[in-house]
Short mmCIF file of C-alpha atoms and ligand atoms in Angstrom, two decimals:
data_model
loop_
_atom_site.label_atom_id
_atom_site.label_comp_id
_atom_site.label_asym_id
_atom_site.label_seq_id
_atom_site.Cartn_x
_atom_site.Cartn_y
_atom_site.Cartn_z
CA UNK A 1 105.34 170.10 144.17
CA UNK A 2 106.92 173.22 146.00
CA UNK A 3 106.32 172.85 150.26
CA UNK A 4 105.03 175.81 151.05
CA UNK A 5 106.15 176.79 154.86
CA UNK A 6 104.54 180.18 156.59
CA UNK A 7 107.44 181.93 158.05
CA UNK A 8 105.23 185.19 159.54
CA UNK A 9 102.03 186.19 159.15
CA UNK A 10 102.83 188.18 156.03
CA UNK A 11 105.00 185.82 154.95
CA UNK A 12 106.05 182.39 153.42
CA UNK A 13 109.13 180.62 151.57
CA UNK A 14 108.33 177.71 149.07
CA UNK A 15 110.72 174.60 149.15
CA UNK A 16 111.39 173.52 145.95
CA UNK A 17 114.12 170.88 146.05
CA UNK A 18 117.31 172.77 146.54
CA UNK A 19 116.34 175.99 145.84
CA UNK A 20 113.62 178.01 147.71
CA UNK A 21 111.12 181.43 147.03
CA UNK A 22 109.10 183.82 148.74
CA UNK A 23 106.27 185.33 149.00
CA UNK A 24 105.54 188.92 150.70
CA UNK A 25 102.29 190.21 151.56
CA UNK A 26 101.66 194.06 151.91
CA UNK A 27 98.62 195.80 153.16
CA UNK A 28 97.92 196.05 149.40
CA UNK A 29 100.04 193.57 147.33
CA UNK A 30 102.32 190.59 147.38
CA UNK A 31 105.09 189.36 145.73
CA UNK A 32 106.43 186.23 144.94
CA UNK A 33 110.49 186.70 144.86
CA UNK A 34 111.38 184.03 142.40
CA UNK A 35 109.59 180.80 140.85
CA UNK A 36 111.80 177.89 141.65
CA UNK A 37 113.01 175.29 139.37
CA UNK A 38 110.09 172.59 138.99
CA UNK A 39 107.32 175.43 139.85
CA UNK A 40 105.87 175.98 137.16
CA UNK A 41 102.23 176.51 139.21
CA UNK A 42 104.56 178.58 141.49
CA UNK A 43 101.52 181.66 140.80
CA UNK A 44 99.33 179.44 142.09
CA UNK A 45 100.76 178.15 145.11
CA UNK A 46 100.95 182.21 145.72
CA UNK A 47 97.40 182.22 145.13
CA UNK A 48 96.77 179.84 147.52
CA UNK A 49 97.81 181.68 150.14
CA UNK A 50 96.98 185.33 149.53
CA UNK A 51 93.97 187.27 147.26
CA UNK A 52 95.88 190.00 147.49
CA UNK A 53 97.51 191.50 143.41
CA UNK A 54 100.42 189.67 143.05
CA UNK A 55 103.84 190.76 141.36
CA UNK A 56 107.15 188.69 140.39
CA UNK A 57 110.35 189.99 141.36
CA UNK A 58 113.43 187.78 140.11
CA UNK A 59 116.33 187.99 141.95
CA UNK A 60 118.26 186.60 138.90
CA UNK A 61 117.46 184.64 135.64
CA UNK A 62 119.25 181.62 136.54
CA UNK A 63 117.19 178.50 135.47
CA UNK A 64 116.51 177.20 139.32
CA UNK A 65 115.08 180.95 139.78
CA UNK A 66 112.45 181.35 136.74
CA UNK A 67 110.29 178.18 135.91
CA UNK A 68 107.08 179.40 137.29
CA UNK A 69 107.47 182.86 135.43
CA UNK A 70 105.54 182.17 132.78
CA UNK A 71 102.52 182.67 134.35
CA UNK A 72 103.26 186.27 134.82
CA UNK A 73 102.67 188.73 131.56
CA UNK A 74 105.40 191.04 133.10
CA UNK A 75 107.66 191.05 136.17
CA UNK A 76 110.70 192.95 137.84
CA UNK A 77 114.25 192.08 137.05
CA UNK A 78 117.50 194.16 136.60
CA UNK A 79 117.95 195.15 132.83
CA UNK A 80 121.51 193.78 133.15
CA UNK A 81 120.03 190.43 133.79
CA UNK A 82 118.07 190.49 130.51
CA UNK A 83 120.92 188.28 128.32
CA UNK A 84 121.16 185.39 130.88
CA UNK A 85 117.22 185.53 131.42
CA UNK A 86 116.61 185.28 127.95
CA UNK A 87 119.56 182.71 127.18
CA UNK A 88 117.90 180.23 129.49
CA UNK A 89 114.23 180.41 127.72
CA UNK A 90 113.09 183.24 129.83
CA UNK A 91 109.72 184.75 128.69
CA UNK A 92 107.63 187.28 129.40
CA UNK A 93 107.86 191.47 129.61
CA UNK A 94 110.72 192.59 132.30
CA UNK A 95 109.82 195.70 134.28
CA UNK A 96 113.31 197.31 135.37
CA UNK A 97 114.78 197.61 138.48
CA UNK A 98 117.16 199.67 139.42
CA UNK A 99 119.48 200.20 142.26
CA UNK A 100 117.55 202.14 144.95
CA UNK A 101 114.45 201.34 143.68
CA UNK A 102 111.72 201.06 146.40
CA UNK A 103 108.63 198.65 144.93
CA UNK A 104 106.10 199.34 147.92
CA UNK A 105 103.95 196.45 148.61
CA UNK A 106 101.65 198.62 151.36
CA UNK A 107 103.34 199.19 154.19
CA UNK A 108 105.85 197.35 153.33
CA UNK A 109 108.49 198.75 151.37
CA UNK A 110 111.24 196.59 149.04
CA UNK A 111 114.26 198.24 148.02
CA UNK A 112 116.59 197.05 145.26
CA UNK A 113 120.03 197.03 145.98
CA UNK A 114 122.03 196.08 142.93
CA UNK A 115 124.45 193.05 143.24
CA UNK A 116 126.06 191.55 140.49
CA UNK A 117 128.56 188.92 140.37
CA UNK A 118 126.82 185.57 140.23
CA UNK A 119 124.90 187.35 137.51
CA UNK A 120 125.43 190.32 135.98
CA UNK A 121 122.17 191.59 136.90
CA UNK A 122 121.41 189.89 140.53
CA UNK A 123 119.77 191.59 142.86
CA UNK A 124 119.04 191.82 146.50
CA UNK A 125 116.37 193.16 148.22
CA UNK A 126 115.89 194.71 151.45
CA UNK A 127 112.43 193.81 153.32
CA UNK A 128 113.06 197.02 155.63
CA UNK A 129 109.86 196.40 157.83
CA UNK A 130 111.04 193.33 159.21
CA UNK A 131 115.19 194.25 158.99
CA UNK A 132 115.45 191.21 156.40
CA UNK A 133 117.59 190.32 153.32
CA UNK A 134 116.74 188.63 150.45
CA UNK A 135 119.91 187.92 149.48
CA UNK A 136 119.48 186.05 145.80
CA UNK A 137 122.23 183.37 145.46
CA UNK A 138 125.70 185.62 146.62
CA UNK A 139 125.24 185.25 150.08
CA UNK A 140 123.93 181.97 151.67
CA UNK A 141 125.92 178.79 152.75
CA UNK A 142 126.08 176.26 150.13
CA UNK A 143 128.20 176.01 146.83
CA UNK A 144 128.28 179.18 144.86
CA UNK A 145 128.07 179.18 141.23
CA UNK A 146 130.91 181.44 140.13
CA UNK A 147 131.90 179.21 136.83
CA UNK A 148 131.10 179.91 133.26
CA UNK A 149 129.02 182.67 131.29
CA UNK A 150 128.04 185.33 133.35
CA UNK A 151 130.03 185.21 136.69
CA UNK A 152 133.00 187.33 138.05
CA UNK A 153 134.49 186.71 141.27
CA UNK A 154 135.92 190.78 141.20
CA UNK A 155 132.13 191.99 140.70
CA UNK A 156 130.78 189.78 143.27
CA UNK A 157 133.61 190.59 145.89
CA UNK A 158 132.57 194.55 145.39
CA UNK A 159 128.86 193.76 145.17
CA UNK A 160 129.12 192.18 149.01
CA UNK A 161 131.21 194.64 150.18
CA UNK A 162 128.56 196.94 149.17
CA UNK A 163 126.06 194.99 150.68
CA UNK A 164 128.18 195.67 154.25
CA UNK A 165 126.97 199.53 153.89
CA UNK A 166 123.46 198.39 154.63
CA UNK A 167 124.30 197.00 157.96
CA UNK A 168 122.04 197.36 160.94
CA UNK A 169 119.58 197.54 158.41
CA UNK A 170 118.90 193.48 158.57
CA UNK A 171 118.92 190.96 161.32
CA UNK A 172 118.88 187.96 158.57
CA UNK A 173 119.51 186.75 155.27
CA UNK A 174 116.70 184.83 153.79
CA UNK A 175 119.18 183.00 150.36
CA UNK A 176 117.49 180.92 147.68
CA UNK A 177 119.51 178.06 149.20
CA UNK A 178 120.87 176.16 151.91
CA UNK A 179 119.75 177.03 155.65
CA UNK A 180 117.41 179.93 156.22
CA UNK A 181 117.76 182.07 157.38
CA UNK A 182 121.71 183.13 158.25
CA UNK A 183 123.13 185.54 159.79
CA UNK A 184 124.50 189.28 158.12
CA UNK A 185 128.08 187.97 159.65
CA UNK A 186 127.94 185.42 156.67
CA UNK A 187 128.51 188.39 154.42
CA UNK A 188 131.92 189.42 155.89
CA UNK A 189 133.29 185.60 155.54
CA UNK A 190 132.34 185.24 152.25
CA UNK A 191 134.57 187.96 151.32
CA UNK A 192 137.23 186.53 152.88
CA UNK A 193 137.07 183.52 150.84
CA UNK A 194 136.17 185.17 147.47
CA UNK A 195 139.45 187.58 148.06
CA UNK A 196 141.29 183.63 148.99
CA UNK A 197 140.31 182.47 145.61
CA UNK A 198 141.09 185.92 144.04
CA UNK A 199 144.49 186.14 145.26
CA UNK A 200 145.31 182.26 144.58
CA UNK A 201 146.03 181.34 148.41
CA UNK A 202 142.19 179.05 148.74
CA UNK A 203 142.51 175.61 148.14
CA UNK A 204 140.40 173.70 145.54
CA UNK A 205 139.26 170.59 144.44
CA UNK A 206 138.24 169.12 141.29
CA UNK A 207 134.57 168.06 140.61
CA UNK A 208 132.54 167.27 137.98
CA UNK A 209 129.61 169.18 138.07
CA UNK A 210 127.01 168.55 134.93
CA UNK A 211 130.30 166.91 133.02
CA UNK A 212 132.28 170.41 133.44
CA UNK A 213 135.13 169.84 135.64
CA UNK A 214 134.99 172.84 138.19
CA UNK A 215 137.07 173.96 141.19
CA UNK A 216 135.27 173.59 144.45
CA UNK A 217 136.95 175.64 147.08
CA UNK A 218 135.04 174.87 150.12
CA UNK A 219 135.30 176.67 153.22
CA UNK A 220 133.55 176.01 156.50
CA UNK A 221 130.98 178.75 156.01
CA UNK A 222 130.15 178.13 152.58
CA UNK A 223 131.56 176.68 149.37
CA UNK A 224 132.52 178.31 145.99
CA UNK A 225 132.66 176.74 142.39
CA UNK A 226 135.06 178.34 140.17
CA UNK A 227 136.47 177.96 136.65
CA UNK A 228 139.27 175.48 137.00
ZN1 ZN B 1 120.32 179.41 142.25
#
């Protein structure tokens, strides 16, 4: 079962093996920002903690983002992440998000910022109250997923440069995985590597990862897994 861990008073991160969601409270909702992998009572471990209405926001449809969503009848996603959601069993009625979108939770304002890449359709989304980013799975300091169906290294290097407009609007990252939180500076490095790997100067490895051999290029910040 998911740890749950209060990070504020308003709000708490769930541990789920390697990957990780939140929950937000408002003055008059919350919402959960992704169910985990082996969540599927991820609604109810929200429940637990708040009476408040609760909403789903996915930052992606990736598999380790979506087993506790179908509890929910509906829930917000990016339309463009519709084909991957669905591809990996995803149920349920999506409610789209856009970029610029502001879903208000009551006095507490989210606002979509598009960011595709690792997904077509990932988002991020700016907690503006407390100056935090939920950043999906571009920006944290683990290994990437930027092989097979669905990925593009060009989109996600645009997508974080994007993401660089909004600084001074966050103190932290809050990512699905590895350490929480880290800092915006993480964004700018990132880059660097992504444009490494883009231009052909980053060095890889070979790995085996689910019997695919994939290129790890792994950088003291963070790690990346490309197509070989
Ligand atoms: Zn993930």
């Amino acid at each position: 079962m998911a740890e749950t861990i209060k990070i504020n008073d308003s709000t708490w991160r769930f541990e789920d093996g390697g990957v990780r969601f939140f929950l937000l409270c408002g003055k008059e909702k919350a919402a959960l920002i992704d169910t985990g992998m082996n969540a599927p009572d991820a609604k109810e471990l929200a429940e637990g903690v708040t009476d408040l209405p609760l909403i789903l926001i996915n930052t992606h449809g990736d598999p380790d983002h979506i087993s506790g969503n179908g509890a929910f009848e509906e829930f917000y996603m990016s339309p463009k992440e519709e084909d991957n959601y669905r591809n990996n069993g995803g149920k349920g009625k999506i409610i789209p998000v856009n970029d610029g979108d502001v879903i208000d939770l009551g006095d507490r304002p989210l606002k979509i910022i598009d960011n595709p890449g690792h997904t077509p359709g990932s988002i991020a989304i700016l907690d503006e109250k407390y100056k935090v980013l939920i950043g999906g799975d571009a920006v944290q300091d683990g290994n990437i997923f930027m092989f097979g169906r669905y990925r593009n290294l060009d989109t996600y290097i645009s997508s974080l440069k994007r993401l660089k407009e909004y600084d001074g609007s966050f103190d932290e990252i809050y990512p699905m995985h590895g350490t929480i939180p880290v800092k915006p500076e993480l964004i700018e490095k990132l880059i660097d590597g992504a444009e490494q790997i883009q231009s052909g100067s980053a060095e890889g490895k070979k790995v085996d990862m689910f019997g695919t051999e994939v290129m790890l290029y792994k950088f003291p910040y963070a790690g990346f897994l490309c197509e070989v």
